XYZ file of C-alpha atoms in Angstrom:
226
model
C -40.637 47.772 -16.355
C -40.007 46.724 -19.968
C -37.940 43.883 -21.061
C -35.107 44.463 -23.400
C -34.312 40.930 -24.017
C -35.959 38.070 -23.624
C -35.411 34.078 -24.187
C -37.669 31.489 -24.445
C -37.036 27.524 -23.855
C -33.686 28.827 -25.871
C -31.623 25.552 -27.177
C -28.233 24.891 -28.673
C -26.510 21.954 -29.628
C -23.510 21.167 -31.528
C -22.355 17.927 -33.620
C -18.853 16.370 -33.251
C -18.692 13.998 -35.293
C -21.468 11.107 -34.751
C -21.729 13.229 -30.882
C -24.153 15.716 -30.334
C -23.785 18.342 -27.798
C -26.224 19.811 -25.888
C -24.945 22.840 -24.633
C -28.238 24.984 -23.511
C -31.191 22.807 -23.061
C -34.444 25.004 -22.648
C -32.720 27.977 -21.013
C -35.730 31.008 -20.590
C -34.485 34.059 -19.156
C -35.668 37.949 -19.339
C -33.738 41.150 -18.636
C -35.258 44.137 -17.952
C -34.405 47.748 -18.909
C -31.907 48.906 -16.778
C -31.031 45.857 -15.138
C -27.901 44.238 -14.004
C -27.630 40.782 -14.419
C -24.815 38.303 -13.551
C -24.329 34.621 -15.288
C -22.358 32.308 -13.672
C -21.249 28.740 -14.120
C -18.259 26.605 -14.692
C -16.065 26.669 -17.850
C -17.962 24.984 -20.387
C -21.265 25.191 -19.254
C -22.500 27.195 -22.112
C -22.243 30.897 -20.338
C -20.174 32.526 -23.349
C -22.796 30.765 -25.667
C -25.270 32.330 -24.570
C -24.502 35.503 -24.551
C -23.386 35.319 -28.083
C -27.260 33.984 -28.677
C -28.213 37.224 -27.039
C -26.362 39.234 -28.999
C -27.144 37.450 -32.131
C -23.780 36.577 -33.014
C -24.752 33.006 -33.233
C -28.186 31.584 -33.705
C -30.095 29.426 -31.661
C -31.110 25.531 -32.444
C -34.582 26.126 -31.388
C -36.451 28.518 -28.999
C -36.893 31.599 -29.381
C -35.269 35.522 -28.550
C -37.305 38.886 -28.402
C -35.381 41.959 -28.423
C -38.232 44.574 -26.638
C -40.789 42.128 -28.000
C -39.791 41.193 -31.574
C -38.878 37.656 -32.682
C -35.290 37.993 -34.021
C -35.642 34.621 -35.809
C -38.992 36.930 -37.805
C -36.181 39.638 -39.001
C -33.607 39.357 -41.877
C -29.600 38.996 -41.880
C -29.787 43.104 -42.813
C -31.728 43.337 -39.480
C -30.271 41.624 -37.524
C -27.085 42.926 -38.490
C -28.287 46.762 -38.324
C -29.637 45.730 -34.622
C -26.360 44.136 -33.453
C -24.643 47.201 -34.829
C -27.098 49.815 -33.407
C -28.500 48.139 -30.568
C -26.237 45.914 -28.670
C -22.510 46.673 -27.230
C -20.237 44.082 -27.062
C -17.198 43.784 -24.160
C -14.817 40.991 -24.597
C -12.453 39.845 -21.936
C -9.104 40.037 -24.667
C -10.615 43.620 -25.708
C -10.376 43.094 -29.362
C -9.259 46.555 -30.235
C -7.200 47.596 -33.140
C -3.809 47.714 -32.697
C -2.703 50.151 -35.490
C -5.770 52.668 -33.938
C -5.322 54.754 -31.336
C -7.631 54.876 -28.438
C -9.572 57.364 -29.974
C -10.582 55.947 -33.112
C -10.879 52.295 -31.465
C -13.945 54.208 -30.172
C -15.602 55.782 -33.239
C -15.029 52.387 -35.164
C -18.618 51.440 -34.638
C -19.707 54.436 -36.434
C -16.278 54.948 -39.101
C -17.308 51.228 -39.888
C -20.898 52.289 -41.374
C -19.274 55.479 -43.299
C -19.581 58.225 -40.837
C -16.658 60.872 -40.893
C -14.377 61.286 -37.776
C -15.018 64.958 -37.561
C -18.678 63.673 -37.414
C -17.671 61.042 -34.399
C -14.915 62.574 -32.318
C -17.153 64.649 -29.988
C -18.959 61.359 -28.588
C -15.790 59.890 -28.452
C -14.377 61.926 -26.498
C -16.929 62.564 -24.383
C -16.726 58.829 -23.913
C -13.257 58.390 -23.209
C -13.153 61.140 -20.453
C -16.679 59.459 -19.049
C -14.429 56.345 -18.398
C -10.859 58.003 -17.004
C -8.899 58.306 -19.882
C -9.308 61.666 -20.887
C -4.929 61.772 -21.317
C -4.711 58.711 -23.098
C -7.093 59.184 -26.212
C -3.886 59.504 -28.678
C -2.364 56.192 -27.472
C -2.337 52.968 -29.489
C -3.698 49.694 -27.423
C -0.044 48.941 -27.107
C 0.735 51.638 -24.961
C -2.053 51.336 -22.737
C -2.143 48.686 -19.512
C -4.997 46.113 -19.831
C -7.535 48.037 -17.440
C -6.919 51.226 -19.756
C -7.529 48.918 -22.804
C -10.738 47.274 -21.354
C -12.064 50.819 -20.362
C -11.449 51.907 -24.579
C -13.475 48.758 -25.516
C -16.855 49.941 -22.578
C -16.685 53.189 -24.359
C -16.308 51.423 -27.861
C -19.344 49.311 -26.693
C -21.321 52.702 -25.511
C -20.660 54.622 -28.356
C -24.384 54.038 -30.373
C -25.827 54.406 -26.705
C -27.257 50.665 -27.184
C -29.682 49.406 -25.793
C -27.730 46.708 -23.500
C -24.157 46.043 -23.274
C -23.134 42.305 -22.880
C -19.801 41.562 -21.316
C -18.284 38.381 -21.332
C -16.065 37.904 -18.274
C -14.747 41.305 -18.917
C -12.641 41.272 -15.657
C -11.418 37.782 -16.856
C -7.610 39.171 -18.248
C -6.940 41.679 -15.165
C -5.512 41.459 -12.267
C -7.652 42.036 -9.073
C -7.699 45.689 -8.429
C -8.007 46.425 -12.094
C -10.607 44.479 -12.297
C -12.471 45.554 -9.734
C -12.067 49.100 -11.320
C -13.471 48.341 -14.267
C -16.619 46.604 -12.164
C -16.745 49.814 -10.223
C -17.032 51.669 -13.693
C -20.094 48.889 -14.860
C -21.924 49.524 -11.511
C -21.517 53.286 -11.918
C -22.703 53.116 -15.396
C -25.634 51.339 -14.196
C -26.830 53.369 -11.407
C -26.006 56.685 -13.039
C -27.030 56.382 -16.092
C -29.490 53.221 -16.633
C -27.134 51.114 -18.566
C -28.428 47.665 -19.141
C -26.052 45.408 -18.490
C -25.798 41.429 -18.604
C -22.122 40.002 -18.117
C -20.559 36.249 -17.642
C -18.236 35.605 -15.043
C -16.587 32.245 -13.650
C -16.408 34.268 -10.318
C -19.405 33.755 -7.685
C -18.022 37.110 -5.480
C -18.566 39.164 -8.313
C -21.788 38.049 -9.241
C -23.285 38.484 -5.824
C -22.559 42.577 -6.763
C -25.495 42.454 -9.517
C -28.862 43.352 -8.732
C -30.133 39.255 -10.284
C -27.851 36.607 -10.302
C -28.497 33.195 -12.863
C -26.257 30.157 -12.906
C -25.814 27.680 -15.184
C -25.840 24.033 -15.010
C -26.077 21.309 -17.094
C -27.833 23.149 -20.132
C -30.268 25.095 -17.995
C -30.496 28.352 -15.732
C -31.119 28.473 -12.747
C -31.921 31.692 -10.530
C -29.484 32.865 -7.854
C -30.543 35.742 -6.741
Protein backbone atom coordinates (compact mmCIF):
# COMPACT_ATOMS: atom_id res chain seq x y z
CA UNK A 1 0.00 0.00 0.00
CA UNK A 2 1.14 3.48 -1.08
CA UNK A 3 1.97 6.27 1.17
CA UNK A 4 0.19 9.51 0.82
CA UNK A 5 2.26 11.41 3.18
CA UNK A 6 5.28 10.99 4.50
CA UNK A 7 7.83 12.84 7.07
CA UNK A 8 11.23 12.51 7.54
CA UNK A 9 13.43 13.50 10.80
CA UNK A 10 10.72 16.57 10.41
CA UNK A 11 11.91 19.65 12.82
CA UNK A 12 10.42 22.88 14.04
CA UNK A 13 11.52 25.40 16.26
CA UNK A 14 10.47 28.77 17.15
CA UNK A 15 12.44 31.95 18.65
CA UNK A 16 11.07 34.03 21.58
CA UNK A 17 13.09 36.38 22.05
CA UNK A 18 16.86 35.22 22.92
CA UNK A 19 14.67 31.45 23.62
CA UNK A 20 14.44 28.98 21.12
CA UNK A 21 11.78 26.47 21.02
CA UNK A 22 11.96 23.21 19.96
CA UNK A 23 8.69 22.09 19.31
CA UNK A 24 9.17 18.79 16.94
CA UNK A 25 12.58 17.41 17.20
CA UNK A 26 13.16 14.68 14.41
CA UNK A 27 9.54 13.52 14.22
CA UNK A 28 9.36 10.69 11.01
CA UNK A 29 6.06 9.40 10.42
CA UNK A 30 4.18 7.81 7.18
CA UNK A 31 0.48 7.44 6.41
CA UNK A 32 -0.74 5.24 4.09
CA UNK A 33 -3.62 5.46 1.57
CA UNK A 34 -6.61 4.84 3.24
CA UNK A 35 -5.45 4.88 6.62
CA UNK A 36 -6.70 6.17 9.86
CA UNK A 37 -4.37 7.61 12.03
CA UNK A 38 -4.75 9.17 15.53
CA UNK A 39 -2.11 11.82 17.20
CA UNK A 40 -2.20 12.28 20.61
CA UNK A 41 -0.35 14.24 23.24
CA UNK A 42 -0.76 16.93 25.77
CA UNK A 43 -1.56 20.61 24.98
CA UNK A 44 1.49 22.02 23.72
CA UNK A 45 3.32 19.25 22.63
CA UNK A 46 3.41 20.25 19.07
CA UNK A 47 0.24 17.98 17.77
CA UNK A 48 -1.60 21.03 15.97
CA UNK A 49 1.94 21.89 14.53
CA UNK A 50 2.27 19.23 12.93
CA UNK A 51 -0.47 18.76 11.22
CA UNK A 52 -0.29 22.20 9.85
CA UNK A 53 3.40 20.90 8.51
CA UNK A 54 1.41 18.19 6.85
CA UNK A 55 -0.80 20.19 5.30
CA UNK A 56 1.70 22.72 4.30
CA UNK A 57 0.23 25.51 6.00
CA UNK A 58 3.44 26.14 7.76
CA UNK A 59 6.87 25.01 6.76
CA UNK A 60 9.20 22.94 8.43
CA UNK A 61 12.79 24.08 10.06
CA UNK A 62 14.48 21.16 8.59
CA UNK A 63 13.52 17.59 7.47
CA UNK A 64 11.76 16.79 5.01
CA UNK A 65 7.73 15.95 3.68
CA UNK A 66 6.72 13.77 0.56
CA UNK A 67 3.28 14.00 -0.54
CA UNK A 68 2.97 10.30 -2.63
CA UNK A 69 6.72 10.63 -3.04
CA UNK A 70 7.52 14.25 -3.99
CA UNK A 71 9.63 16.61 -1.85
CA UNK A 72 7.27 19.55 -1.10
CA UNK A 73 10.28 21.70 -0.07
CA UNK A 74 11.39 20.77 -4.36
CA UNK A 75 7.87 22.51 -5.47
CA UNK A 76 6.99 26.28 -5.69
CA UNK A 77 4.53 28.59 -3.51
CA UNK A 78 2.00 28.08 -6.84
CA UNK A 79 2.38 24.33 -6.03
CA UNK A 80 2.14 24.07 -3.07
CA UNK A 81 -0.70 26.23 -2.93
CA UNK A 82 -2.61 24.37 -5.95
CA UNK A 83 -1.82 21.00 -3.80
CA UNK A 84 -3.20 22.34 -0.49
CA UNK A 85 -6.19 23.52 -2.47
CA UNK A 86 -6.68 20.32 -4.57
CA UNK A 87 -5.21 17.78 -2.51
CA UNK A 88 -5.62 18.15 1.14
CA UNK A 89 -9.01 18.87 3.28
CA UNK A 90 -8.78 20.71 6.19
CA UNK A 91 -11.30 20.20 9.52
CA UNK A 92 -10.86 22.63 12.27
CA UNK A 93 -12.27 22.16 15.70
CA UNK A 94 -14.05 26.11 15.63
CA UNK A 95 -15.29 25.10 11.94
CA UNK A 96 -14.24 28.25 10.30
CA UNK A 97 -17.21 28.59 8.06
CA UNK A 98 -18.67 31.72 6.71
CA UNK A 99 -21.15 33.22 8.53
CA UNK A 100 -22.96 35.35 5.85
CA UNK A 101 -23.00 31.73 3.60
CA UNK A 102 -25.36 29.36 3.93
CA UNK A 103 -24.54 25.77 4.39
CA UNK A 104 -24.61 25.21 0.93
CA UNK A 105 -22.22 27.52 -0.43
CA UNK A 106 -19.84 27.07 2.78
CA UNK A 107 -19.40 23.83 0.78
CA UNK A 108 -18.67 24.89 -2.83
CA UNK A 109 -16.25 27.66 -1.41
CA UNK A 110 -13.27 25.52 -2.23
CA UNK A 111 -14.22 25.50 -5.76
CA UNK A 112 -16.28 29.35 -5.97
CA UNK A 113 -12.81 30.43 -4.47
CA UNK A 114 -10.77 29.32 -7.76
CA UNK A 115 -13.66 30.85 -10.18
CA UNK A 116 -15.94 27.98 -10.73
CA UNK A 117 -19.75 28.91 -11.09
CA UNK A 118 -22.30 27.60 -8.47
CA UNK A 119 -24.48 26.06 -11.08
CA UNK A 120 -21.14 24.28 -11.92
CA UNK A 121 -20.68 23.20 -7.97
CA UNK A 122 -24.09 22.66 -6.44
CA UNK A 123 -24.56 19.02 -7.56
CA UNK A 124 -21.36 17.83 -5.46
CA UNK A 125 -22.52 19.88 -2.88
CA UNK A 126 -25.35 18.56 -2.42
CA UNK A 127 -24.55 15.31 -2.86
CA UNK A 128 -22.19 16.09 -0.03
CA UNK A 129 -24.39 17.58 2.35
CA UNK A 130 -27.02 14.71 2.17
CA UNK A 131 -23.78 12.12 2.37
CA UNK A 132 -23.28 13.72 5.89
CA UNK A 133 -27.17 14.13 7.33
CA UNK A 134 -28.05 17.39 6.43
CA UNK A 135 -29.89 17.03 3.44
CA UNK A 136 -32.83 19.76 5.24
CA UNK A 137 -30.43 22.12 6.35
CA UNK A 138 -28.43 23.12 3.09
CA UNK A 139 -30.26 26.75 3.02
CA UNK A 140 -29.25 27.56 6.64
CA UNK A 141 -26.56 30.05 7.62
CA UNK A 142 -23.82 28.58 10.30
CA UNK A 143 -25.84 30.56 12.75
CA UNK A 144 -28.75 28.56 12.59
CA UNK A 145 -27.16 25.35 12.71
CA UNK A 146 -25.99 23.51 16.26
CA UNK A 147 -22.19 22.89 16.39
CA UNK A 148 -22.36 19.08 15.27
CA UNK A 149 -24.47 20.35 12.13
CA UNK A 150 -21.75 23.05 11.61
CA UNK A 151 -18.76 20.59 11.97
CA UNK A 152 -20.56 18.10 9.56
CA UNK A 153 -20.77 21.45 6.71
CA UNK A 154 -16.98 21.94 7.27
CA UNK A 155 -16.19 17.43 6.54
CA UNK A 156 -18.17 18.03 3.45
CA UNK A 157 -16.39 21.48 2.79
CA UNK A 158 -13.12 19.47 3.38
CA UNK A 159 -14.42 16.51 0.87
CA UNK A 160 -15.56 18.57 -1.71
CA UNK A 161 -12.16 18.26 -4.29
CA UNK A 162 -12.29 14.48 -3.13
CA UNK A 163 -8.59 15.10 -1.63
CA UNK A 164 -6.39 13.02 -1.18
CA UNK A 165 -6.36 13.04 2.86
CA UNK A 166 -8.36 15.03 5.17
CA UNK A 167 -6.54 16.32 8.35
CA UNK A 168 -8.64 17.14 11.36
CA UNK A 169 -7.44 18.87 14.18
CA UNK A 170 -9.31 17.83 17.33
CA UNK A 171 -12.43 18.12 15.36
CA UNK A 172 -14.59 16.73 18.27
CA UNK A 173 -12.70 19.31 20.48
CA UNK A 174 -15.93 22.13 20.61
CA UNK A 175 -18.85 19.38 21.05
CA UNK A 176 -20.33 17.95 23.55
CA UNK A 177 -20.01 14.10 23.97
CA UNK A 178 -22.68 12.56 21.91
CA UNK A 179 -22.14 15.06 19.17
CA UNK A 180 -18.98 14.32 19.07
CA UNK A 181 -19.06 10.98 18.93
CA UNK A 182 -21.44 11.47 15.88
CA UNK A 183 -19.28 13.22 14.01
CA UNK A 184 -16.42 10.31 14.83
CA UNK A 185 -19.02 7.82 13.77
CA UNK A 186 -19.33 9.88 10.41
CA UNK A 187 -15.04 9.87 10.09
CA UNK A 188 -15.02 6.05 10.70
CA UNK A 189 -17.83 5.55 8.19
CA UNK A 190 -16.10 7.68 5.73
CA UNK A 191 -13.15 5.61 6.17
CA UNK A 192 -14.40 2.19 5.85
CA UNK A 193 -16.90 3.01 3.12
CA UNK A 194 -15.29 4.93 1.07
CA UNK A 195 -11.29 4.87 1.66
CA UNK A 196 -10.97 8.27 3.08
CA UNK A 197 -7.56 8.97 4.40
CA UNK A 198 -7.74 10.40 7.41
CA UNK A 199 -5.10 11.73 10.09
CA UNK A 200 -6.71 13.77 13.10
CA UNK A 201 -5.26 15.30 16.60
CA UNK A 202 -6.98 14.72 19.65
CA UNK A 203 -6.07 15.47 23.46
CA UNK A 204 -8.37 12.39 24.13
CA UNK A 205 -6.59 8.81 24.52
CA UNK A 206 -10.37 6.91 24.25
CA UNK A 207 -10.79 8.27 21.00
CA UNK A 208 -7.61 7.52 19.64
CA UNK A 209 -7.69 3.89 20.59
CA UNK A 210 -10.82 3.90 17.70
CA UNK A 211 -8.12 4.47 14.78
CA UNK A 212 -6.64 1.74 13.00
CA UNK A 213 -2.56 3.40 14.20
CA UNK A 214 -2.25 5.41 17.04
CA UNK A 215 1.16 8.01 17.51
CA UNK A 216 1.77 10.12 20.58
CA UNK A 217 3.73 12.84 21.12
CA UNK A 218 6.25 13.70 23.61
CA UNK A 219 8.79 15.97 24.10
CA UNK A 220 9.40 16.87 20.29
CA UNK A 221 9.20 13.31 19.05
CA UNK A 222 6.55 10.50 18.09
CA UNK A 223 6.20 7.78 19.42
CA UNK A 224 3.99 4.70 18.18
CA UNK A 225 0.90 3.62 20.12
CA UNK A 226 -0.65 1.36 18.35
Amino acid sequence: MSNVLECRDLVKTYHDGSRELNILCGVNLAVAEGEMLAITGPSGVGKSTLLHLLGTLDLPSSGDILFRGRLLRKMSRGGLNRLRNEQIGFVFQFYHLLPEFTALENVMMPALCRGASPKNCRARAEELLHKVGLAERMTHQPGKLSGGEQQRVAIARALFNSPGIVLADEPTGNLDEKTGRGILDLLWELNEREGLTLVFVTHDERLAQHAARWVHLHEGHAEQRR
